[in-house]
Coordinates of C-alpha atoms and ligand atoms in Angstrom, one line a residue:
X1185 CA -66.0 -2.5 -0.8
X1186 CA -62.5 -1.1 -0.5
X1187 CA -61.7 -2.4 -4.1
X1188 CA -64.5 -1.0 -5.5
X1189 CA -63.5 2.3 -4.1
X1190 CA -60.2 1.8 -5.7
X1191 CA -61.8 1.3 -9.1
X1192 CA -64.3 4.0 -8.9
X1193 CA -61.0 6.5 -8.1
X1194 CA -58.8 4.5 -10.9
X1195 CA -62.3 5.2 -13.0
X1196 CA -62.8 9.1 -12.1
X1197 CA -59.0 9.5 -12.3
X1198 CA -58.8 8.3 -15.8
X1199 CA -62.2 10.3 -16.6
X1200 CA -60.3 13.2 -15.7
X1201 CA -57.0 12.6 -17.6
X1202 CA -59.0 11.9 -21.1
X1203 CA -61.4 15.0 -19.8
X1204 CA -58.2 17.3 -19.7
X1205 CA -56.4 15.9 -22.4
X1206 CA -59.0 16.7 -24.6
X1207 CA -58.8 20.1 -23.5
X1208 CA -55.0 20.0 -24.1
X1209 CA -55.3 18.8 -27.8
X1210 CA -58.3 21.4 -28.4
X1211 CA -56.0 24.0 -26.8
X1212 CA -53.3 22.9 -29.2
X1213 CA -55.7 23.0 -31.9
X1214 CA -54.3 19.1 -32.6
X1215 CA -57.2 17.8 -34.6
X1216 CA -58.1 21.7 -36.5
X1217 CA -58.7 21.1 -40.3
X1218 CA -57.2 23.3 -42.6
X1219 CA -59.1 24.5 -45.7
X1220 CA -56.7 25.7 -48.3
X1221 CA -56.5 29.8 -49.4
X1222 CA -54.2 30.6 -52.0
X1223 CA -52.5 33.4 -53.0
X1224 CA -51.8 33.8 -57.1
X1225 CA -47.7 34.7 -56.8
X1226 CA -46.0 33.1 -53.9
X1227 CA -42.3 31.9 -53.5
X1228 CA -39.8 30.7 -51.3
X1229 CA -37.0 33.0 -49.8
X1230 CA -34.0 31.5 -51.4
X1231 CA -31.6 30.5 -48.8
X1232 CA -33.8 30.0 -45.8
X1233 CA -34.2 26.2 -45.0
X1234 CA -33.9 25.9 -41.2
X1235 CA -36.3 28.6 -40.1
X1236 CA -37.2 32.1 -40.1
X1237 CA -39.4 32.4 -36.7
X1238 CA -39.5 36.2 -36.6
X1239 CA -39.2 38.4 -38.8
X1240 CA -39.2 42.5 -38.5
X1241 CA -39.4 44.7 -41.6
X1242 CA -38.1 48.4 -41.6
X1243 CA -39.8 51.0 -43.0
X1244 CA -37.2 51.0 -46.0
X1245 CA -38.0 47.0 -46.9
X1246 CA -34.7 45.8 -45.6
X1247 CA -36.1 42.9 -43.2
X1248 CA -34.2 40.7 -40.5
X1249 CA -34.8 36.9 -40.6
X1250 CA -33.8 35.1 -37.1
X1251 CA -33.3 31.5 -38.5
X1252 CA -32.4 28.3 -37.0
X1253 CA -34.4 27.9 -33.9
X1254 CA -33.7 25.2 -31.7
X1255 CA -36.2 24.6 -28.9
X1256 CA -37.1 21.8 -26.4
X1257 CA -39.1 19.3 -28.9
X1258 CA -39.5 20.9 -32.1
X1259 CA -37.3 20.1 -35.2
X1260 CA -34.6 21.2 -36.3
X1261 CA -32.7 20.7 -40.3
X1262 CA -29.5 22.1 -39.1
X1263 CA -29.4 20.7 -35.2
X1264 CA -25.4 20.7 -35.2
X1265 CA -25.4 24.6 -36.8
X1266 CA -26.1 27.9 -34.8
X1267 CA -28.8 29.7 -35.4
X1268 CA -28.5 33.2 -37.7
X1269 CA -30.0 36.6 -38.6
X1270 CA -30.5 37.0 -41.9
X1271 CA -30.9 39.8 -44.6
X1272 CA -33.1 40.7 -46.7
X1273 CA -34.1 43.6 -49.2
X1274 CA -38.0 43.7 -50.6
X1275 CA -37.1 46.5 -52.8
X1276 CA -35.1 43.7 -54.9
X1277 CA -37.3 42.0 -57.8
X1278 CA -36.6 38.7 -57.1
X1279 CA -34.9 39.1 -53.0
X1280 CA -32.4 36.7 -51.7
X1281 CA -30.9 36.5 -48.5
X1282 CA -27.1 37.3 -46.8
X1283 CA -26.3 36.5 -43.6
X1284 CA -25.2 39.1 -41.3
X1285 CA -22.2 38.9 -39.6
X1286 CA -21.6 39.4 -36.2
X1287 CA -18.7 41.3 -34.8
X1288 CA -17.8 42.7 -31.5
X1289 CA -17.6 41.1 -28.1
X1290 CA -20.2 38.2 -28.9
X1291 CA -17.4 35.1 -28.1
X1292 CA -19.8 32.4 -27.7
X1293 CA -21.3 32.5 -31.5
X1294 CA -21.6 28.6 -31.3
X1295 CA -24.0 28.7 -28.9
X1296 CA -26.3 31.6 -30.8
X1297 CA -30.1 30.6 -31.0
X1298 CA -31.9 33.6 -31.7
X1299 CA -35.8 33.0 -31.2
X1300 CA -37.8 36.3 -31.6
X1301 CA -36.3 40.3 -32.7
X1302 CA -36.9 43.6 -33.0
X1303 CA -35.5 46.8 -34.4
X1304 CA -35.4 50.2 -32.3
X1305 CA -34.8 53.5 -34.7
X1306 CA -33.2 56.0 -32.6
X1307 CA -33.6 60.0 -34.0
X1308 CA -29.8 59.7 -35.4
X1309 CA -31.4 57.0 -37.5
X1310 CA -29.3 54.0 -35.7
X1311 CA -30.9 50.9 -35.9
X1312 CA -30.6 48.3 -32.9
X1313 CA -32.1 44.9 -33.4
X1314 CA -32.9 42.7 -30.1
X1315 CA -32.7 39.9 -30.6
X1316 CA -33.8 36.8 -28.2
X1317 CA -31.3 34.1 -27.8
X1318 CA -31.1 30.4 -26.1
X1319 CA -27.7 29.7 -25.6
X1320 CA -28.0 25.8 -24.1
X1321 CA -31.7 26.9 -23.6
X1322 CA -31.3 29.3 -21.6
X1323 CA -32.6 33.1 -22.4
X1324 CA -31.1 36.0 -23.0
X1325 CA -31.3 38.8 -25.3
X1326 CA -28.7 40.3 -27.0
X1327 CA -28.1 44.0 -28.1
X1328 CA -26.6 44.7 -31.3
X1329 CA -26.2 48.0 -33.6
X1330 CA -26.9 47.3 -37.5
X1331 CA -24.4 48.4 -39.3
X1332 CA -25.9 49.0 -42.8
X1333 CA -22.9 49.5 -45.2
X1334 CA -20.7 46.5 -43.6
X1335 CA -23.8 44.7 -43.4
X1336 CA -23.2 43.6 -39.7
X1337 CA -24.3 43.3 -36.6
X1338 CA -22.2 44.9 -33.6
X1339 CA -22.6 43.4 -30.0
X1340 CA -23.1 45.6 -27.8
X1341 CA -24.3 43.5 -25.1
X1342 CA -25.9 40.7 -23.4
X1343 CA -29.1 41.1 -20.7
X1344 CA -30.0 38.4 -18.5
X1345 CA -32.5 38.7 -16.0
X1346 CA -34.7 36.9 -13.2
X1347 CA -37.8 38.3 -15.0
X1348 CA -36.7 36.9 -18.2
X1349 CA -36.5 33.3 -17.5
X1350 CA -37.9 31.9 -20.7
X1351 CA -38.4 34.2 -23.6
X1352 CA -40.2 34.1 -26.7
X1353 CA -40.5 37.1 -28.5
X1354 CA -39.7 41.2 -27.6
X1355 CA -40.5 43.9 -28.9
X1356 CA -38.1 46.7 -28.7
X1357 CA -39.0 50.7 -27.2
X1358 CA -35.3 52.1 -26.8
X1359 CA -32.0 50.7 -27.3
X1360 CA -32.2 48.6 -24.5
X1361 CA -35.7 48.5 -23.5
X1362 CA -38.2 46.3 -24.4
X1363 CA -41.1 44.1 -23.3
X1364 CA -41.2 40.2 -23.7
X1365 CA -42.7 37.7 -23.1
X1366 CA -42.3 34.6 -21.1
X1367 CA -44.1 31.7 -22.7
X1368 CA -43.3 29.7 -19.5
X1369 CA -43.7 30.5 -15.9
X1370 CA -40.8 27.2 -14.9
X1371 CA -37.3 26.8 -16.4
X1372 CA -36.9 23.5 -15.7
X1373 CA -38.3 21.1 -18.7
X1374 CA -40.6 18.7 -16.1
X1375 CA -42.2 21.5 -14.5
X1376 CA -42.5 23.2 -17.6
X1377 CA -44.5 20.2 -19.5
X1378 CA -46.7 20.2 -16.1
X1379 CA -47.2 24.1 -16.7
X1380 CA -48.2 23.7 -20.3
X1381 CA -50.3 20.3 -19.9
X1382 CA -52.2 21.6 -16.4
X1383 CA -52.9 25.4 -18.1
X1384 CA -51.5 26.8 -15.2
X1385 CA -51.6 30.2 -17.4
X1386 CA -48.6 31.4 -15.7
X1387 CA -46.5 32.8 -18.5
X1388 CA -46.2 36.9 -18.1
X1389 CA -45.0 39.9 -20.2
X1390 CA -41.6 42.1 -18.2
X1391 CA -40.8 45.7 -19.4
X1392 CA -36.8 46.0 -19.0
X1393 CA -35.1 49.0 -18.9
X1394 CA -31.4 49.0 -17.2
X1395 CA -32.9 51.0 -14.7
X1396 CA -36.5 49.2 -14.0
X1397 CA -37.9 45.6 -14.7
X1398 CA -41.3 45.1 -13.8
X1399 CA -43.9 42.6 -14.7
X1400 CA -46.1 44.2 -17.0
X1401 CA -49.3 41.4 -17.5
X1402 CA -49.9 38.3 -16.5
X1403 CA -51.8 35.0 -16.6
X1404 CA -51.4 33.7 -19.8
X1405 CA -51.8 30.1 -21.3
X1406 CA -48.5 30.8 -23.4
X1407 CA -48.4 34.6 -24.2
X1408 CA -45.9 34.3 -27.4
X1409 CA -45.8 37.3 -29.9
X1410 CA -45.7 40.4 -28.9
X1411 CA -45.5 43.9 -30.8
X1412 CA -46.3 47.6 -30.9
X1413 CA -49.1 49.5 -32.8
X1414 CA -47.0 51.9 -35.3
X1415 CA -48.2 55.2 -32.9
X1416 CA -46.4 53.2 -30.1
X1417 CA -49.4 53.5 -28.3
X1418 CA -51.0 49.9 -27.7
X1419 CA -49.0 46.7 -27.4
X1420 CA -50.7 43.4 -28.7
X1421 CA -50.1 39.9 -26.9
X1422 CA -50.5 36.9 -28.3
X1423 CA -52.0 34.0 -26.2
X1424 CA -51.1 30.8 -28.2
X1425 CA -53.3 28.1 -26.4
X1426 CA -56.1 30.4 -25.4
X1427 CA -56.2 31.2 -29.0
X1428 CA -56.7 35.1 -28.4
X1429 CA -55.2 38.3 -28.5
X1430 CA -54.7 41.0 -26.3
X1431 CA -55.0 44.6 -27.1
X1432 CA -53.4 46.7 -24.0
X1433 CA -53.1 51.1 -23.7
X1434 CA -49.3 51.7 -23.1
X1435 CA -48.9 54.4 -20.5
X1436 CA -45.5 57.1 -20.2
X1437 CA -45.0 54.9 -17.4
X1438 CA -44.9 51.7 -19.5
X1439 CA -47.9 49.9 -17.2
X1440 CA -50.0 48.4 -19.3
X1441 CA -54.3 48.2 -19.7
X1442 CA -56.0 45.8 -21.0
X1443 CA -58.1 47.3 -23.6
X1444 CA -59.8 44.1 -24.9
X1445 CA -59.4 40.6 -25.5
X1446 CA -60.0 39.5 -29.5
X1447 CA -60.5 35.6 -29.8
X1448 CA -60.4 34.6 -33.2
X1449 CA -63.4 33.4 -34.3
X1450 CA -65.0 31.9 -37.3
X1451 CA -62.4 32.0 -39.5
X1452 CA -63.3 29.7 -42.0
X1453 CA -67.2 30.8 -41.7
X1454 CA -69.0 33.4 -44.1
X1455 CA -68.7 36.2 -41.6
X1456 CA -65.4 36.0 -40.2
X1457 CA -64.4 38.7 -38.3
X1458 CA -60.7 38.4 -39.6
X1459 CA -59.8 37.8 -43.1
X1460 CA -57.7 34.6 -44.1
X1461 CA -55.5 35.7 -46.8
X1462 CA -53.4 32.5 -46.9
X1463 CA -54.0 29.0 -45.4
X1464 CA -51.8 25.8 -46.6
X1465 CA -52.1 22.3 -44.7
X1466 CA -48.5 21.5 -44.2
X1467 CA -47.6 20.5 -47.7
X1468 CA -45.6 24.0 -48.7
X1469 CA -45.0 25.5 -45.2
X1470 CA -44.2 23.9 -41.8
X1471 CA -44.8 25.6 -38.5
X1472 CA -45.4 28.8 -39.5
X1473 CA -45.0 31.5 -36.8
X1474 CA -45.0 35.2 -38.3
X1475 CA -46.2 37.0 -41.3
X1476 CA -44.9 40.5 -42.4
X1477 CA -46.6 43.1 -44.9
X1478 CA -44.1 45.4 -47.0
X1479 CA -45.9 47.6 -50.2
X1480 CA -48.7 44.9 -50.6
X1481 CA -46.7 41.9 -50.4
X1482 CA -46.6 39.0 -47.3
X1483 CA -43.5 37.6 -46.5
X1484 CA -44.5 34.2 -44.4
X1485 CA -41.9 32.6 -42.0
X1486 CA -41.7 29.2 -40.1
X1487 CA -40.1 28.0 -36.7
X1488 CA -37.7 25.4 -38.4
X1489 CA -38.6 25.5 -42.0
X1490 CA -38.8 27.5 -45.1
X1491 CA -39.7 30.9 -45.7
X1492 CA -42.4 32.5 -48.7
X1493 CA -43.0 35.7 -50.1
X1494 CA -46.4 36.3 -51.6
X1495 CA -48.0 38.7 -53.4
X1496 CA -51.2 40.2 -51.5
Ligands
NAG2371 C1 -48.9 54.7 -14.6 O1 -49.8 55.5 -15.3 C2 -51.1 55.2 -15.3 C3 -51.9 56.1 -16.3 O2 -51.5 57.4 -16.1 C4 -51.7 55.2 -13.9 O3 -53.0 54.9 -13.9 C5 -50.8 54.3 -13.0 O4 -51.2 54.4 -11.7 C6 -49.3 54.6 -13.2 N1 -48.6 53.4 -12.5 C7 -47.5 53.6 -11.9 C8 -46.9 52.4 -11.2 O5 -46.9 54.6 -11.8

């Protein structure tokens, strides 16, 4: 009797493992098939071959590339290299890419791993790009001024916080203000898996100001990008695993509303209610994680791989 007990519990136990793990892969979207949708005039960004996992575009086509990613177990082409912002002008015919240098107080260059950016304008015109950096995996984000003519980034500084414990991508509101989010709620790699394989939906989105830090939503299965509605007046949240995205009002306060929740839906159906403009099954693109639209052309970029710029 007692042995039988035992088996039932092994039974239900391993019920419940294969029940949750094919939850895990669905949230993962492991087994999705993907249906090829071409565009007629696409090509790679020469000089990016070990990532370009955000990209931010300014209103005069001169866009920032962070390349060079390393994070806990995804690949990496240049492991032994730090990671680097890269140039790029879209008003060019045919654009290559220059690598920015960094100068200022940054010492530690070795350890730089940017991860997500974003550019704050301020009404002299300055441009600041924040970028998102994992120095030995841990986050910070660092401030730098672009300095157009020297083509260089200045460090200004370097923000760490209790809020910000594992950052993916930011989008910047002021020179040193932002929100981000935190696609982990753990910093430790075992919890973390746990948090990621359970769905705990812990992950959360901080506003930082050097005066106030505050957690601005929460309860997310992975929130990972994040930007700002060109009015600055809604901020959209992307939920990786939940496969949604979140449209929030953002108050003068900087507290955020949820507005609505858009899952995407029947994609590859006859009514979708977003339009695939390009889809590609691994063969030219790996691991792509952000797409940019300057004057009716996409640039496409990846988390450790190549980049392409396509004509809409
Ligand atoms: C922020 O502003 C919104 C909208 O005006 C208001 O509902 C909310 O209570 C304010 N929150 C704080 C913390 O001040």
């Amino acid at each position: 009797m007692a042995k039988l007990t035992v088996l039932t519990l092994m039974g239900l136990g391993l019920a419940l493992f294969r029940d949750h793990r094919s939850s895990y892969e669905e949230r993962l979207n492991a087994f999705r098939e993907v249906k090829p949708v071409e565009l007629p005039n696409c090509n790679f960004v020469k000089g990016v071959e070990a990532g370009s996992e955000d990209i931010e575009i300014l209103p005069n086509g001169l866009a920032f590339i962070s390349s060079g990613l390393k994070y806990p177990g995804i690949k990496s082409f240049e492991p032994d290299k730090p990671g680097k912002i890269l140039l790029m002008d879209l008003n060019e015919e045919d654009p290559a890419v220059l690598e920015l240098k960094i100068t200022g107080s940054k010492s530690d260059l070795s350890s730089f791993n940017p991860h997500g950016i974003s550019t704050f304008t301020d009404e002299d015109n300055a441009v600041y790009l924040l970028v998102v950096n994992h120095p030995d995996f841990k986050s910070t984000v660092e401030v730098f001024k672009f300095q157009e003519e020297e083509k260089s980034l200045l460090h200004l500084k370097t923000i760490r916080h209790k809020l910000l414990p594992s950052l993916n991508d930011i989008v910047a509101v002021g020179p040193e203000h932002f929100y981000a989010t935190n696609d982990h709620y753990f910093i430790d790699p075992y919890l973390r898996s746990w948090e990621m394989y359970l769905g705990l939906a812990w992950s959360y989105v901080v506003y930082y100001s050097p005066n106030e830090v505050r957690v601005a939503a929460e309860g997310f299965d992975f929130a990972n990008g994040i930007n700002i509605s060109p009015d600055g007046k809604y901020v959209y949240i992307s939920e990786l695993l939940a496969h949604k995205i979140h449209v929030y009002e953002k108050h003068a306060n900087w507290t955020l509303t949820l507005l609505k929740v858009l899952r995407i839906q029947n994609i590859l159906t006859e009514e979708p209610k977003v339009k695939l403009v390009y889809a590609e099954n691994g063969t030219v693109l790996q691991g792509c994680s952000v797409a940019s639209v300057y004057k009716g052309k996409l640039l496409i970029g990846t988390v450790y791989h190549k980049a392409l710029y396509c004509e809409l």
